[in-house]
XYZ file of C-alpha atoms in Angstrom:
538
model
C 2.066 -30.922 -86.215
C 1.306 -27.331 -85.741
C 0.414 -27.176 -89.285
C -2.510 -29.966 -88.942
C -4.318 -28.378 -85.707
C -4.359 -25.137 -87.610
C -5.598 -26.836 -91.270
C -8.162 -28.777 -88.613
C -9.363 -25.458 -86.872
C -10.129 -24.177 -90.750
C -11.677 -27.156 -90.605
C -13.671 -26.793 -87.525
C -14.251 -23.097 -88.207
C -16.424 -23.641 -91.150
C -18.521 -26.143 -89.672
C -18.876 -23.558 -87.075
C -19.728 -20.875 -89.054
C -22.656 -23.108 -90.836
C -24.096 -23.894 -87.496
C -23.933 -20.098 -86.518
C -26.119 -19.389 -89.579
C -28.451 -22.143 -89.508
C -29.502 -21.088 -85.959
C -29.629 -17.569 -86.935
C -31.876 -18.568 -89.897
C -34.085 -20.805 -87.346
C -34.495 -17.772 -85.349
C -36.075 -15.958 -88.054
C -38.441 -19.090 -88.934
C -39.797 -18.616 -85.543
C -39.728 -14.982 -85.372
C -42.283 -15.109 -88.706
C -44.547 -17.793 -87.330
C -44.826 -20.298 -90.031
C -45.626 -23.152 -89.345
C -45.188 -26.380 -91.911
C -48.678 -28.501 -91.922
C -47.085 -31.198 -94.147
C -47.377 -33.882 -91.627
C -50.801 -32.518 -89.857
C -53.008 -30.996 -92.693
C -51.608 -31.812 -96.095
C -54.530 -30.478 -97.695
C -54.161 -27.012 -95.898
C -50.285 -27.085 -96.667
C -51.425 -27.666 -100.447
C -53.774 -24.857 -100.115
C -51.406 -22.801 -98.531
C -48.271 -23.486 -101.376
C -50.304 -22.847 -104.093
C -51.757 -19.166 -102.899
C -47.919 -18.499 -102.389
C -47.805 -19.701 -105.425
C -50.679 -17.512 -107.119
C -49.585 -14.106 -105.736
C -47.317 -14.169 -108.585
C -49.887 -14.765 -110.879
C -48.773 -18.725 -111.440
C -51.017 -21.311 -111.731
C -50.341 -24.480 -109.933
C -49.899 -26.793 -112.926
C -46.906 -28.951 -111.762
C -48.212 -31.524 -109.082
C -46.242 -31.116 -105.718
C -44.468 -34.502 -104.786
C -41.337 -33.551 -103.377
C -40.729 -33.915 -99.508
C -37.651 -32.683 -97.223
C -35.210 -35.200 -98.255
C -36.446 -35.421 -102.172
C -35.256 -32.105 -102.892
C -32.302 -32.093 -100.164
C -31.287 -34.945 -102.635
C -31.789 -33.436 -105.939
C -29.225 -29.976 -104.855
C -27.253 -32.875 -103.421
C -26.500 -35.128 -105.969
C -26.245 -32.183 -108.269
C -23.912 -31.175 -106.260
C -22.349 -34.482 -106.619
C -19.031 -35.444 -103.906
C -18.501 -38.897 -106.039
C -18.888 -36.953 -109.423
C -16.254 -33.916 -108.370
C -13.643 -36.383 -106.971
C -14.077 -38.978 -110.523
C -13.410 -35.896 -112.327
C -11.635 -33.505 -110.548
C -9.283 -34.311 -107.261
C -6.386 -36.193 -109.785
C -6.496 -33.061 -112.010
C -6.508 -30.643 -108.717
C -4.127 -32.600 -107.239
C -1.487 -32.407 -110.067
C -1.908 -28.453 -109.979
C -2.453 -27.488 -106.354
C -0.712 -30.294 -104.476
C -2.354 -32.342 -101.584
C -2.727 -28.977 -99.712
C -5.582 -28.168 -102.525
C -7.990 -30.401 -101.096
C -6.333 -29.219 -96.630
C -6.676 -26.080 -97.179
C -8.178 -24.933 -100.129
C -11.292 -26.936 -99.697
C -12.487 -25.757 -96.383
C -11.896 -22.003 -98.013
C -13.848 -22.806 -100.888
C -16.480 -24.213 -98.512
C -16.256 -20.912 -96.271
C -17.214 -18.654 -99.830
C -19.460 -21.244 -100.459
C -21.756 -20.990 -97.500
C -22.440 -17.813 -98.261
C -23.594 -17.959 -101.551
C -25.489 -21.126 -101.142
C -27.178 -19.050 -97.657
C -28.274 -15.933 -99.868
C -29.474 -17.757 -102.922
C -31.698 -19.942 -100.113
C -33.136 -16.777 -98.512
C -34.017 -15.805 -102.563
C -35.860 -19.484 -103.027
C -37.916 -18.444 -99.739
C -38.796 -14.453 -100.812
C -39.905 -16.389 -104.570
C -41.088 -19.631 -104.077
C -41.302 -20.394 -107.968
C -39.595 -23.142 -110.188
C -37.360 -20.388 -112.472
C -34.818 -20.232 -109.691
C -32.340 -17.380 -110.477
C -34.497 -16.520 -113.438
C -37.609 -15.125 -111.183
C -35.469 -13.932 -108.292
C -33.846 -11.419 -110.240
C -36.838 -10.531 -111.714
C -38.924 -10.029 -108.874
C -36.455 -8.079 -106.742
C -35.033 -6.484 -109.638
C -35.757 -5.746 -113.410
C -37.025 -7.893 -115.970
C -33.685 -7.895 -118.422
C -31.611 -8.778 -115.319
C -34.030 -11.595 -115.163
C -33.636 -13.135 -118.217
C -30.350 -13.063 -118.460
C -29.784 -14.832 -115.003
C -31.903 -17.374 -116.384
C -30.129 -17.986 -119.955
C -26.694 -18.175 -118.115
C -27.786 -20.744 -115.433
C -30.043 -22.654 -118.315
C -26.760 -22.875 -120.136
C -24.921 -23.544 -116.908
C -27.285 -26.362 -116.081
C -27.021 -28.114 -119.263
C -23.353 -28.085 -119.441
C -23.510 -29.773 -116.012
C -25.912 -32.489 -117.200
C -23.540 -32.976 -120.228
C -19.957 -33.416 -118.209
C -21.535 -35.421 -115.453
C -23.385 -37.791 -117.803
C -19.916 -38.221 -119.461
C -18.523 -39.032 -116.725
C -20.940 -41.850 -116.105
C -20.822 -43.022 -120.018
C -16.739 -42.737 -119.467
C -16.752 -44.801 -116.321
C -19.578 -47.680 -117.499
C -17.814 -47.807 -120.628
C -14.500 -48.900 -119.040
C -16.080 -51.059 -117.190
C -17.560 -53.149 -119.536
C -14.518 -53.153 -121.472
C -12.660 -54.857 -119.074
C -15.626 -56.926 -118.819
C -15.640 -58.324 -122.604
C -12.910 -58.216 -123.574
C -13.381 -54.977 -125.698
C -11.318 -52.106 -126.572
C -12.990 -48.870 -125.242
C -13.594 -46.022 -128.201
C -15.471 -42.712 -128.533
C -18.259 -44.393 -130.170
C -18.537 -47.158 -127.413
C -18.377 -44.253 -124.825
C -20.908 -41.936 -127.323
C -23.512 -44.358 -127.483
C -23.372 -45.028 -123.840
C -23.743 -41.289 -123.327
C -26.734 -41.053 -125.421
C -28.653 -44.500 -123.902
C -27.365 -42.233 -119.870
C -28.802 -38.970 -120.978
C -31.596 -40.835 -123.126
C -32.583 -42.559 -119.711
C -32.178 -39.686 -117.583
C -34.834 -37.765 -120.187
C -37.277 -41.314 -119.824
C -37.187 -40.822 -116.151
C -37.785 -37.090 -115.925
C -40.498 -37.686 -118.636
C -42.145 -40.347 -116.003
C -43.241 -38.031 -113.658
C -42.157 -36.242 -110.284
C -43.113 -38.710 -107.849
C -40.392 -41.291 -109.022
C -38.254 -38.584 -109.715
C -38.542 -37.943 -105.790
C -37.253 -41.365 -105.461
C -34.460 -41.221 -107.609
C -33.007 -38.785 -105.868
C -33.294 -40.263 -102.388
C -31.720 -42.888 -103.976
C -28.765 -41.186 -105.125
C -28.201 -39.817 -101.658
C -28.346 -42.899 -100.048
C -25.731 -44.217 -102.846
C -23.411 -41.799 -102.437
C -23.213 -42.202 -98.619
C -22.952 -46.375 -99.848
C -20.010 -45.254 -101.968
C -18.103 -42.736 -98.957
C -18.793 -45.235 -96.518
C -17.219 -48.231 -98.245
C -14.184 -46.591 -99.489
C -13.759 -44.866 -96.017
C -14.038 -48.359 -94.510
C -11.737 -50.483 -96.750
C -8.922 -47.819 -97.127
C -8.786 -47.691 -93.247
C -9.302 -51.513 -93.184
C -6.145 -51.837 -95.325
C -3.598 -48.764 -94.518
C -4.720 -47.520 -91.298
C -3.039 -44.795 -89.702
C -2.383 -44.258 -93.698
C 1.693 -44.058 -95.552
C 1.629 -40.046 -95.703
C 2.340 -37.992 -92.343
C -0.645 -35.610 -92.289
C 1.851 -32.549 -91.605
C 2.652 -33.346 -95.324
C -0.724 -32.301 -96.606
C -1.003 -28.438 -95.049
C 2.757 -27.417 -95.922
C 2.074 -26.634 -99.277
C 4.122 -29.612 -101.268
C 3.602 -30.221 -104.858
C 2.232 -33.205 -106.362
C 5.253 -35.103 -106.190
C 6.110 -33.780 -102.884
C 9.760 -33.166 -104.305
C 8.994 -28.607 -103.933
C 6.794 -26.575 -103.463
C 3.520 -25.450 -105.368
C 2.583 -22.377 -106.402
C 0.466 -19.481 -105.584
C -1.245 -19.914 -108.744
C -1.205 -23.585 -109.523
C -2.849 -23.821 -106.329
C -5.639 -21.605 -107.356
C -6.132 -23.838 -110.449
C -6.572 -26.544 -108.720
C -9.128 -24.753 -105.715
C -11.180 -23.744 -108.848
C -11.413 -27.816 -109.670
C -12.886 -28.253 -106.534
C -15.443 -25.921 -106.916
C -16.975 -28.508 -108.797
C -18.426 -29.482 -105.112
C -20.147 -26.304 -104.911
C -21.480 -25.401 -108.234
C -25.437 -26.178 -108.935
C -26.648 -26.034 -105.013
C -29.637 -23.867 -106.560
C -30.975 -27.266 -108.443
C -34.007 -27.580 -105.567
C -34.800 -23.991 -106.454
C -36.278 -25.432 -109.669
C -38.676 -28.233 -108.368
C -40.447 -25.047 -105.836
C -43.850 -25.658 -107.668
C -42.984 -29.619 -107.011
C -42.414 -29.727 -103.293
C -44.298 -29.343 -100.016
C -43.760 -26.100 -97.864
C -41.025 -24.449 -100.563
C -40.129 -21.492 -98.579
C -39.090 -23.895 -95.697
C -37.761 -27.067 -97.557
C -35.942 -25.762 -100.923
C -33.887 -23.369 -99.060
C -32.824 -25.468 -96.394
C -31.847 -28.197 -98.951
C -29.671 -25.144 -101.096
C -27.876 -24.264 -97.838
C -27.767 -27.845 -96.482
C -26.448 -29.467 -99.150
C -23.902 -27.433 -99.363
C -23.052 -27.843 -96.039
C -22.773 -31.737 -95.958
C -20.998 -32.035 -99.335
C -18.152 -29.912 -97.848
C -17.931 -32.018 -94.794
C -18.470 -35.643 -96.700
C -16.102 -34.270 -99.421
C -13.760 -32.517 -97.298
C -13.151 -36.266 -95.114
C -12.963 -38.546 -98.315
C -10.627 -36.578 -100.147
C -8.257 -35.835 -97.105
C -8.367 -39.786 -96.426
C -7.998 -40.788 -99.741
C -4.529 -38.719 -99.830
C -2.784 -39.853 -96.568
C -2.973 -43.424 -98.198
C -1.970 -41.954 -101.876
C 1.208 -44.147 -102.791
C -1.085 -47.051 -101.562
C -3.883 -47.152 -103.710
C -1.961 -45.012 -107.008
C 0.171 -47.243 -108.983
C 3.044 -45.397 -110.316
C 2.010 -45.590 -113.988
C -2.214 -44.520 -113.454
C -2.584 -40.663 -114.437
C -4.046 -38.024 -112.114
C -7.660 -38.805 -113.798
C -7.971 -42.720 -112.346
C -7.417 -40.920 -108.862
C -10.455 -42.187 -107.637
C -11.894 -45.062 -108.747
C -8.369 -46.626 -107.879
C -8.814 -45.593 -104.705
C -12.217 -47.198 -104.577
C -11.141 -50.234 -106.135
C -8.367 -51.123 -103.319
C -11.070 -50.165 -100.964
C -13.722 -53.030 -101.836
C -10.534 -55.613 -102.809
C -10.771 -54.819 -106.671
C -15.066 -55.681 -107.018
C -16.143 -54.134 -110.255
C -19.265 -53.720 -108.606
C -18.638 -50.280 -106.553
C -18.088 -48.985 -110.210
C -21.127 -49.745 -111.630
C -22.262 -48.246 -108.077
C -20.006 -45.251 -108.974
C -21.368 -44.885 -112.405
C -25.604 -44.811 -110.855
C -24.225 -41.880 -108.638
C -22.980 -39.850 -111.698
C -26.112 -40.956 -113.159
C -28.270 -39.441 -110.908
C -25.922 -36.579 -110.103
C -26.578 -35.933 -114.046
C -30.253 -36.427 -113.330
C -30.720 -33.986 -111.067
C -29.087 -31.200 -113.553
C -31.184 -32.126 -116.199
C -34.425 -31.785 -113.839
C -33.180 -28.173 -113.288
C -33.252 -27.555 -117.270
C -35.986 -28.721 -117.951
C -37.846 -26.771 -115.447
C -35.727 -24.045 -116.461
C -37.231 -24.226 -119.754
C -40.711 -24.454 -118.898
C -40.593 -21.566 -116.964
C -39.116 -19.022 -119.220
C -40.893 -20.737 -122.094
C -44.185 -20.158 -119.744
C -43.470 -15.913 -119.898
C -42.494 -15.785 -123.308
C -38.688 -16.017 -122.794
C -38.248 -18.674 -125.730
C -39.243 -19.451 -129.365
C -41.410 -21.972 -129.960
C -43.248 -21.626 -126.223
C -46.617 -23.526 -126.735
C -44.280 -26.862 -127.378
C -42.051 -26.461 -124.049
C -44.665 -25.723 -121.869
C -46.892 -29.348 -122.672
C -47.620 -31.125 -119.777
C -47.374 -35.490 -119.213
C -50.895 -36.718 -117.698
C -48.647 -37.192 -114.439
C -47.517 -33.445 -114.702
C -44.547 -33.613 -116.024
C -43.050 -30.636 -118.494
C -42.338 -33.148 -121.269
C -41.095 -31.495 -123.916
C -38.980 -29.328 -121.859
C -37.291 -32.242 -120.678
C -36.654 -33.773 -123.839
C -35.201 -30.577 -125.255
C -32.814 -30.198 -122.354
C -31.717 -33.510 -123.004
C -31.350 -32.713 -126.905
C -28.906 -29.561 -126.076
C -26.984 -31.664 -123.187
C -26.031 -34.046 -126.535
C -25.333 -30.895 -128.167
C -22.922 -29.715 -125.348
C -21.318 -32.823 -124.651
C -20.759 -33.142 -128.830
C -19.105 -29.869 -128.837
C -16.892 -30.119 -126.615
C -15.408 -33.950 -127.294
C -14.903 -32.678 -130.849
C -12.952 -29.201 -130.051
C -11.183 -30.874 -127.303
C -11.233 -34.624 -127.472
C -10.476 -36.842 -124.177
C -10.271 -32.687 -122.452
C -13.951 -32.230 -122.991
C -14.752 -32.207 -118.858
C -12.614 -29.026 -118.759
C -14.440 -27.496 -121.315
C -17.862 -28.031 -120.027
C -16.545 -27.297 -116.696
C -15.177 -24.089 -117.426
C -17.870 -22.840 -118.882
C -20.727 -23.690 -115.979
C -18.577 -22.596 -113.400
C -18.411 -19.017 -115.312
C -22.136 -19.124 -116.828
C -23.233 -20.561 -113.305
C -21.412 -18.065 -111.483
C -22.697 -15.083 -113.356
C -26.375 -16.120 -112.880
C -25.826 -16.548 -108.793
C -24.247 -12.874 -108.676
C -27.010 -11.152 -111.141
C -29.670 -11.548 -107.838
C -27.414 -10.978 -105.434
C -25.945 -7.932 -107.000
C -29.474 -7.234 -106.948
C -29.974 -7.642 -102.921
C -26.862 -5.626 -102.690
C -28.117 -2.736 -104.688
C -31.464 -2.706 -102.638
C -29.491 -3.294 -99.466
C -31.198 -6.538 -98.688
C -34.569 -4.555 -97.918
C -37.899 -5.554 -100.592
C -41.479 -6.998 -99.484
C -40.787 -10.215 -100.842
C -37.296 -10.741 -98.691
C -39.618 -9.248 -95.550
C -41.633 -11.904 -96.013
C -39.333 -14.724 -96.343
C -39.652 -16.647 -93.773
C -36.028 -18.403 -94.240
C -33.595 -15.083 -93.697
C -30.279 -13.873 -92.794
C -31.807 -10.850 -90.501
C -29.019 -8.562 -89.778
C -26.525 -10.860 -91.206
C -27.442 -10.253 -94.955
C -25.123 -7.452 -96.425
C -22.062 -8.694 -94.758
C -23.286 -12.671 -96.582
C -24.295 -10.861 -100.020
C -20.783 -8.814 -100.393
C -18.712 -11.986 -99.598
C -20.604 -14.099 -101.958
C -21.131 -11.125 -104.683
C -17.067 -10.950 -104.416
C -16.411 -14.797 -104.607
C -18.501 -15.197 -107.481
C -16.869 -12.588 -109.259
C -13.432 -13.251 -108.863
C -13.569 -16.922 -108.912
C -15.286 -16.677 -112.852
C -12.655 -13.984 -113.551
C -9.709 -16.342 -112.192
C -11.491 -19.613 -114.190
C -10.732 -17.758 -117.398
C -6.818 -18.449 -117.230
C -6.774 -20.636 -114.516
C -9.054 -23.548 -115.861
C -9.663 -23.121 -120.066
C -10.193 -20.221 -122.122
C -12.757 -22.518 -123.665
C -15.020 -20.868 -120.694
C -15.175 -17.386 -121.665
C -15.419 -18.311 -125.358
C -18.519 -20.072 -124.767
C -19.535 -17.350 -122.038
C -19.465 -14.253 -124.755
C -20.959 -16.710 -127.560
C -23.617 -17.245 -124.722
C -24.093 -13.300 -123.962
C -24.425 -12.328 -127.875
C -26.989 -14.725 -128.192
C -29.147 -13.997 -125.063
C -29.003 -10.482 -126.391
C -30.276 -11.038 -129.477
C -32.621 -12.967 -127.993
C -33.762 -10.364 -125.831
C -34.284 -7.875 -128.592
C -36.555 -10.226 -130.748
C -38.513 -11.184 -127.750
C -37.971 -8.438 -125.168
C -41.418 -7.061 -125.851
C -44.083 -10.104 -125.891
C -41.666 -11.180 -122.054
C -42.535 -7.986 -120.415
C -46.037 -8.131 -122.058
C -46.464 -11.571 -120.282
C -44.675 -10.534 -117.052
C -47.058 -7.752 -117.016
C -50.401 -9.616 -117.748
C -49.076 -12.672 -115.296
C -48.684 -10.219 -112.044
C -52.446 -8.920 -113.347
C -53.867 -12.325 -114.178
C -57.050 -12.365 -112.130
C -58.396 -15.168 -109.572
C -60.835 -16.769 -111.906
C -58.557 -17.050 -114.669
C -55.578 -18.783 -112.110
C -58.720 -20.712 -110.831
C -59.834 -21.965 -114.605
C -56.159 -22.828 -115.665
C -55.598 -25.194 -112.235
C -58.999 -27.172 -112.883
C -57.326 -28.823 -115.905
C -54.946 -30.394 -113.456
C -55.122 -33.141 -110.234
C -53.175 -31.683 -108.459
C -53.470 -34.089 -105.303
């Protein structure tokens, strides 16, 4: 029992350690003054986001619907607790043992704070919708800028591409069983098209029900947690494994030992629950107060998947031999373990597959926003198409060609790899993602975390920022150097493919970026004035 107060303590500790830096960060909030007028003066809170917004030369041109729990939701569900345990915790499990998800998850979580703590204090120095794109931009130089925001673009849609598999994989099993059908890769590729076809229809709406969606899919996911949590406990309670099992390092089959480095292929599975926190970043120029509310939602989110994830998973394996028939592979882990829960009801897996939906949703937001941005300074061909606006505000175009390469993706990598593709797609966000988080931060690091704009944050680490940008600079790094051997090669192959082609890019349109970077941070008053009249922006 030693074991489990210790593997509790890690436990503990991190939750500690987020507390510790959300009052530090709340110190600073007060230290600078601001004060949020979103429930007392909208209008002067609207006045007051968009000159934030305008000292980088940006029109406001998106309209600004997004409230506290919106975009906690969308970094959230991107985020995605139900969509990392349907694809992941049977495949992490078989590598790393049940001490993958006792141990190695609150140590992932640790790392994780700290990168999801200095990409918030980046959202609050730039409040602006190109996320890692602008940050390394405005605190560094322009080339480190764009490619930050190719690898997360690419990052983003391979996220929006494995999670709406997911959902097409799980609805398409279900109605299988339904009528009486035999489940294909046509049945599951149509479904796949009508989930990301939807998801595009949705974005292309506008941002207000957008806003909702994502509330939604928070709310669903706690439905999900809460109803496994309950019937599993209902059923097995105090659970068929002794919980010493789970922190002394057993394997799979709890017949030896795993090892060092199966158990870092399976940590790196789980990192899935950590990967796309930055997705509020990208909806700045759509929410209230952004230097408050999108960096709080990065840093939060992280936060409460670890804890939500961290209790599911742990319960899910002291009742293992329960709710795992003896014949069901590593990747029906989960929704077994939901259907025992609710007494075999389809119904919490058509509940499962609206989470993945919307977990898919929100990644697609991100790339389409993604889009619009760069394509707004030049950074893509074909800019005057990606930057067309819906009469409700909405980037369009943008959103339909994120959807278009998500297809793309998701094509790709069923054909190289078949039934394999979510470790293809996973691979290769985790290293593209990766590499876009430590292109800013390598940035704070080089100017030792002192610039105007991180000054002027009001949402910062104070003292606390070089010792939070070396640990999550170093994470980042080796975690995408591990994920080369320990996940699929697949990864790095699309990684370099993905660096020859941002580079090329970069040569062809190096010169009209900068020339746009350069005329944006000149652009004067009248013109930013003239450009936000075409819009209602209330």
């Amino acid at each position: 029992m030693v074991f489990v107060w210790l593997g509790m303590l890690l436990f503990v500790f991190v939750c500690v350690i987020a507390m510790a830096i959300a009052f530090k960060v709340q110190q600073s909030i007060r230290a600078t003054r601001h004060w949020s007028m979103t429930s007392r003066a909208a209008y002067i809170q609207a006045q007051q986001d968009k000159h934030d917004l305008n000292l980088f030369g940006i029109a406001q041109q998106l309209r600004r619907r997004f409230g506290g729990f919106s975009v906690f939701g969308l970094s959230f569900n991107t985020l995605g607790v139900i969509a990392a345990s349907v694809l992941f915790l049977g495949p992490a499990l078989q590598k790393g043992g049940p001490s993958v998800v006792a141990i190695g998850l609150p140590i992932a979580a640790l790392f994780a704070l700290a990168v999801s703590a200095a990409l918030a204090q980046l959202a609050s120095a730039v409040p602006t919708s190109g996320g890692v794109y602008h940050w390394a931009s405005a605190i560094g130089r322009r080339v480190w800028g764009w490619y930050a925001g190719w690898f997360q673009l690419a990052g983003s849609l391979a996220m929006n591409a494995l999670m709406s598999g997911a959902c097409a994989y799980v609805l398409d099993q279900a109605l299988a069983a339904k009528f009486s059908y035999a489940s294909q890769w046509w049945t599951t590729g149509l479904l796949a098209l009508a989930v990301i076809g939807t998801q595009a229809a949705v974005n292309h709406w506008g941002v207000a029900v957008s806003a909702a969606i994502q509330q939604a899919g928070v709310w669903l996911q706690i439905v999900v947690v809460l109803a496994i949590l309950a019937g599993l406990a209902y059923l097995f309670w105090p659970g068929v494994y002794s919980p010493a099992l789970l922190y002394t390092f057993q394997n799979a089959s709890l017949d030896g030992h795993v090892g060092l480095w199966p158990f870092i292929a399976g940590l790196l599975l789980l990192q899935k629950l950590f990967i796309g926190m930055d997705a509020a970043a990208h909806t700045a120029e759509e929410t209230h107060d952004p230097r408050i509310r999108i960096p709080w939602a990065i840093f939060l989110s992280t936060v409460y998947s670890y804890i939500i994830g961290f209790v599911l998973l742990l319960f899910i394996l002291l009742v293992l031999p329960a709710v795992l028939p003896s014949e069901e592979g590593g990747g029906g882990m989960f929704l077994n373990a939901a259907l025992q829960a609710v007494g075999g009801s389809p119904a919490i897996i058509y509940v499962i597959a609206a989470v993945l939906w919307c977990s898919g949703f929100g990644s697609q937001a991100a790339a389409s926003r993604s889009i619009f941005c760069m394509a707004r300074d030049n950074a893509l061909p074909f800019t005057r198409i990606w930057i067309r606006l819906t009469v409700s505000q909405s980037p369009k175009d943008a959103v339909w060609l994120a959807a278009a390469l998500s297809i793309g993706f998701l094509s790709f990598a069923a054909m190289v790899r078949g039934d394999q593709y979510p470790i293809v797609l996973f691979s290769f966000a985790l290293l593209c993602l990766h590499v876009s988080y430590a292109i800013p931060i390598a940035m704070l690091l080089k100017l030792k975390g002192k610039h105007k704009l991180l000054h002027d944050a009001p949402w910062r680490l104070g003292g606390w920022g070089m010792a939070v940008y070396w640990i999550a600079f170093v994470w980042l790094a080796i975690t995408a150097a591990l994920s080369v051997a320990a996940v699929s090669y697949w990864g790095i192959c699309g990684a370099v493919l993905l660096l020859g082609l941002t580079a090329m890019a970069d040569r062809k349109y190096r010169h009209r970026h900068l020339a746009k970077l350069q005329s944006r941070l000149k652009r004067p008053r009248g013109e930013i004035i003239r450009i936000e009249r075409k819009f209602h922006l209330h």
